[in-house]
Short mmCIF file of C-alpha atoms in Angstrom, two decimals:
data_model
loop_
_atom_site.label_atom_id
_atom_site.label_comp_id
_atom_site.label_asym_id
_atom_site.label_seq_id
_atom_site.Cartn_x
_atom_site.Cartn_y
_atom_site.Cartn_z
CA MET A 1 24.18 -6.81 5.77
CA HIS A 2 20.57 -8.03 5.93
CA ASN A 3 20.31 -7.40 9.67
CA GLU A 4 21.82 -3.94 9.26
CA LYS A 5 19.18 -3.09 6.67
CA ILE A 6 16.39 -4.36 8.92
CA ASN A 7 17.66 -2.30 11.85
CA LYS A 8 17.83 0.79 9.67
CA ILE A 9 14.29 0.19 8.38
CA ASN A 10 13.03 -0.26 11.93
CA ASN A 11 14.56 3.01 13.09
CA GLU A 12 13.18 4.89 10.08
CA LEU A 13 9.65 3.53 10.50
CA LEU A 14 9.60 4.26 14.23
CA TYR A 15 10.24 7.88 13.28
CA VAL A 16 7.64 7.81 10.48
CA LYS A 17 4.89 6.37 12.66
CA ASP A 18 5.61 8.83 15.45
CA ASN A 19 5.31 11.71 12.98
CA LEU A 20 1.95 10.51 11.67
CA ILE A 21 0.53 9.92 15.14
CA LYS A 22 1.32 13.52 16.04
CA LEU A 23 -0.98 14.59 13.19
CA LEU A 24 -3.93 12.59 14.52
CA PRO A 25 -6.52 13.85 17.02
CA GLU A 26 -5.35 13.14 20.55
CA GLU A 27 -8.31 10.90 21.34
CA LEU A 28 -7.36 8.50 18.52
CA GLN A 29 -3.57 8.45 18.90
CA LYS A 30 -3.29 5.56 21.37
CA GLU A 31 -5.74 3.36 19.48
CA PHE A 32 -4.00 4.06 16.18
CA PHE A 33 -0.64 3.21 17.76
CA ASP A 34 -2.01 -0.13 18.97
CA LYS A 35 -4.02 -1.12 15.89
CA SER A 36 -1.92 0.02 12.94
CA TYR A 37 1.04 -1.30 10.97
CA ILE A 38 3.09 -0.14 7.98
CA SER A 39 3.26 -2.17 4.78
CA GLY A 40 3.50 -1.77 1.03
CA GLY A 41 6.33 -0.64 -1.18
CA CYS A 42 8.05 1.62 1.36
CA ILE A 43 9.78 -1.32 3.06
CA TYR A 44 11.08 -2.61 -0.28
CA SER A 45 12.37 0.87 -1.12
CA LEU A 46 14.09 1.29 2.25
CA TYR A 47 15.66 -2.16 1.97
CA HIS A 48 17.28 -1.03 -1.28
CA GLY A 49 18.39 2.31 0.16
CA LYS A 50 15.82 4.38 -1.73
CA GLU A 51 13.52 7.12 -0.48
CA PRO A 52 9.92 5.83 -0.40
CA LYS A 53 7.34 7.70 -2.46
CA ASP A 54 4.91 7.32 0.43
CA TYR A 55 4.22 5.29 3.56
CA ASP A 56 1.13 3.08 3.72
CA PHE A 57 -0.49 2.55 7.12
CA PHE A 58 -3.10 -0.17 7.60
CA VAL A 59 -5.43 -0.58 10.56
CA GLU A 60 -7.22 -3.57 12.06
CA SER A 61 -10.45 -1.85 13.10
CA ASN A 62 -13.27 -0.68 10.83
CA TYR A 63 -14.57 1.42 13.69
CA LEU A 64 -11.23 3.24 13.92
CA VAL A 65 -11.30 3.82 10.15
CA GLU A 66 -14.77 5.36 10.41
CA ARG A 67 -13.68 7.76 13.14
CA LEU A 68 -10.53 8.75 11.27
CA ARG A 69 -12.56 9.45 8.12
CA ASP A 70 -15.15 11.44 10.05
CA TYR A 71 -12.46 13.54 11.71
CA PHE A 72 -10.52 14.37 8.56
CA LEU A 73 -13.63 15.03 6.48
CA LYS A 74 -14.53 17.69 9.03
CA GLN A 75 -11.10 19.27 8.45
CA ALA A 76 -11.50 19.33 4.65
CA THR A 77 -11.78 22.70 2.91
CA TYR A 78 -13.39 21.13 -0.16
CA THR A 79 -15.60 18.06 -0.50
CA GLY A 80 -16.69 16.00 -3.47
CA GLU A 81 -18.25 12.66 -4.30
CA VAL A 82 -14.90 11.11 -5.20
CA ARG A 83 -12.32 13.29 -3.46
CA SER A 84 -12.17 15.72 -0.55
CA GLY A 85 -9.28 17.52 1.07
CA GLY A 86 -7.35 20.71 1.57
CA LEU A 87 -4.50 21.79 3.81
CA TYR A 88 -4.21 20.17 7.23
CA ASN A 89 -1.53 21.52 9.57
CA GLY A 90 0.20 22.90 6.48
CA ILE A 91 0.21 19.48 4.78
CA ASN A 92 -1.70 18.51 1.65
CA MET A 93 -4.61 16.29 2.65
CA THR A 94 -6.66 14.10 0.31
CA ILE A 95 -9.53 11.82 1.30
CA THR A 96 -10.95 9.17 -1.03
CA GLN A 97 -12.78 5.89 -0.52
CA ASN A 98 -9.41 4.15 -0.60
CA ALA A 99 -7.24 6.23 1.71
CA ILE A 100 -6.65 9.29 3.84
CA THR A 101 -3.48 10.92 2.55
CA LEU A 102 -1.50 13.42 4.63
CA GLY A 103 1.55 14.39 2.61
CA LYS A 104 3.65 11.22 2.32
CA TYR A 105 1.55 9.33 4.85
CA GLN A 106 -1.39 7.23 3.64
CA ILE A 107 -3.90 5.61 5.97
CA ILE A 108 -5.46 2.88 3.84
CA THR A 109 -9.20 2.66 4.40
CA GLN A 110 -10.11 0.31 1.54
CA TRP A 111 -8.53 -2.78 3.10
CA VAL A 112 -8.87 -3.27 6.86
CA GLY A 113 -7.70 -6.22 8.95
CA LYS A 114 -4.78 -8.02 10.55
CA PRO A 115 -1.50 -8.12 8.60
CA GLU A 116 -1.97 -11.69 7.40
CA GLU A 117 -5.48 -10.96 6.13
CA VAL A 118 -4.49 -7.84 4.21
CA ILE A 119 -0.96 -8.56 3.02
CA ASN A 120 -1.66 -12.07 1.76
CA GLN A 121 -3.82 -10.35 -0.88
CA PHE A 122 -1.02 -8.09 -2.17
CA ASP A 123 -0.12 -8.34 -5.87
CA PHE A 124 3.54 -9.21 -5.66
CA LEU A 125 5.78 -11.18 -3.32
CA HIS A 126 8.42 -8.45 -2.91
CA ASN A 127 5.87 -6.20 -1.19
CA MET A 128 4.56 -8.77 1.29
CA THR A 129 6.29 -7.32 4.34
CA TYR A 130 5.08 -5.22 7.24
CA TRP A 131 6.44 -3.33 10.22
CA ARG A 132 4.83 -3.30 13.63
CA ASP A 133 5.99 -2.82 17.22
CA GLY A 134 9.61 -2.48 16.20
CA LYS A 135 9.68 -5.63 14.06
CA VAL A 136 9.84 -6.11 10.29
CA VAL A 137 8.04 -9.29 9.19
CA CYS A 138 8.10 -10.91 5.74
CA LEU A 139 5.09 -13.05 4.78
CA SER A 140 6.69 -14.33 1.57
CA ASP A 141 10.47 -14.74 1.56
CA TRP A 142 13.28 -12.22 1.98
CA LYS A 143 14.82 -13.40 -1.30
CA PHE A 144 11.95 -11.65 -3.11
CA VAL A 145 12.55 -8.45 -1.15
CA SER A 146 16.30 -8.45 -1.75
CA GLY A 147 15.98 -9.06 -5.49
CA SER A 148 14.74 -6.96 -8.39
CA LYS A 149 12.45 -9.45 -10.12
CA ILE A 150 8.66 -9.33 -9.91
CA TYR A 151 6.90 -12.48 -8.72
CA TYR A 152 3.11 -12.73 -8.75
CA ASN A 153 1.32 -13.69 -5.54
CA LYS A 154 -0.82 -16.62 -6.71
CA GLY A 155 -2.83 -16.44 -3.49
CA ARG A 156 -4.32 -13.10 -4.48
CA ALA A 157 -8.05 -13.48 -5.10
CA ARG A 158 -9.07 -10.01 -6.23
CA ASP A 159 -8.47 -7.38 -8.92
CA ILE A 160 -6.30 -9.40 -11.32
CA VAL A 161 -6.63 -6.76 -14.03
CA GLY A 162 -5.42 -4.15 -11.56
CA THR A 163 -2.38 -6.31 -10.89
CA ILE A 164 -1.50 -6.43 -14.59
CA VAL A 165 -2.12 -2.71 -15.07
CA ARG A 166 0.23 -1.91 -12.17
CA LEU A 167 3.14 -3.87 -13.66
CA PRO A 168 4.64 -0.94 -15.65
CA ARG A 169 4.96 1.08 -12.45
CA PHE A 170 7.47 -1.43 -11.08
CA VAL A 171 9.26 -1.89 -14.40
CA GLU A 172 9.77 1.89 -14.57
CA ARG A 173 11.52 1.64 -11.20
CA GLY A 174 14.05 -0.83 -12.58
CA MET A 175 12.39 -4.16 -11.76
CA THR A 176 11.94 -6.95 -14.30
CA VAL A 177 9.17 -9.48 -14.88
CA SER A 178 9.41 -12.77 -16.75
CA ASN A 179 6.96 -14.20 -19.26
CA LYS A 180 6.33 -17.00 -16.77
CA GLU A 181 5.04 -14.56 -14.14
CA ILE A 182 2.87 -12.72 -16.66
CA SER A 183 1.46 -16.08 -17.76
CA LYS A 184 0.47 -16.84 -14.16
CA MET A 185 -1.48 -13.59 -14.00
CA LEU A 186 -3.22 -14.22 -17.31
CA LEU A 187 -4.14 -17.77 -16.33
CA ARG A 188 -5.56 -16.48 -13.06
CA LEU A 189 -7.56 -13.90 -14.98
CA ASN A 190 -8.84 -16.67 -17.26
CA ASP A 191 -10.00 -18.61 -14.19
CA VAL A 192 -11.93 -15.77 -12.56
CA GLY A 193 -12.99 -13.74 -15.61
CA PHE A 194 -13.53 -9.98 -15.79
CA SER A 195 -15.59 -8.06 -13.29
CA GLU A 196 -17.46 -4.93 -14.33
CA ARG A 197 -14.96 -2.87 -12.35
CA GLU A 198 -12.03 -4.46 -14.20
CA ILE A 199 -13.58 -3.72 -17.58
CA GLU A 200 -13.98 -0.12 -16.44
CA ILE A 201 -10.28 0.00 -15.47
CA LEU A 202 -9.27 -1.25 -18.92
CA GLU A 203 -11.55 1.17 -20.74
CA ASN A 204 -10.25 4.14 -18.74
CA ASN A 205 -6.58 3.18 -19.00
CA GLN A 206 -4.45 4.76 -21.73
CA LEU A 207 -3.33 2.22 -24.29
CA GLU A 208 0.37 3.10 -24.09
CA HIS A 209 0.46 2.00 -20.46
CA PHE A 210 0.40 -1.58 -21.68
CA GLY A 211 3.30 -1.30 -24.10
CA SER A 212 3.39 -3.02 -27.50
#
């Protein structure tokens, strides 16, 4: 059953990557093919037979990110300090500091690097997988991917508040989190303290997102 799921994921992501590459400028297609990989929640969703909300592409080259941003900003029909975008080939396009979004495809520009560098900083163990060159790789353990419980990645060094704030998103999708895992996050937050950015996140977040 596991191998069947992996084969199905591989076939789906081959199709997804091919579709995105067709949307890129011809002069960047080969480099993007060679230096990109898919990660994030889409692999978890596909493993459980669900339609992903979006597909996150990561790249290894800052120079490639710069050229992609330059190209798509030139295609934008509106520009702003925080967000730019418009229609691109009939698809909704949004460009922020964090990502270039083309419909369901997101090219992440905030975090750039090899899979191990980027994915080892993900919030939760069930999302620590990636697809590249026809292979699905798990950097945690497949038991976390196959289950429905949330486990905190203790190796994550950044944005602990963001991790906690994102928890309800996964709970709303039917996952569960134990007090033990929440305690790990809070202890980590106690170790590193609040950054100015994290205080801003808390101040801007609606209170009901945290529950009672």
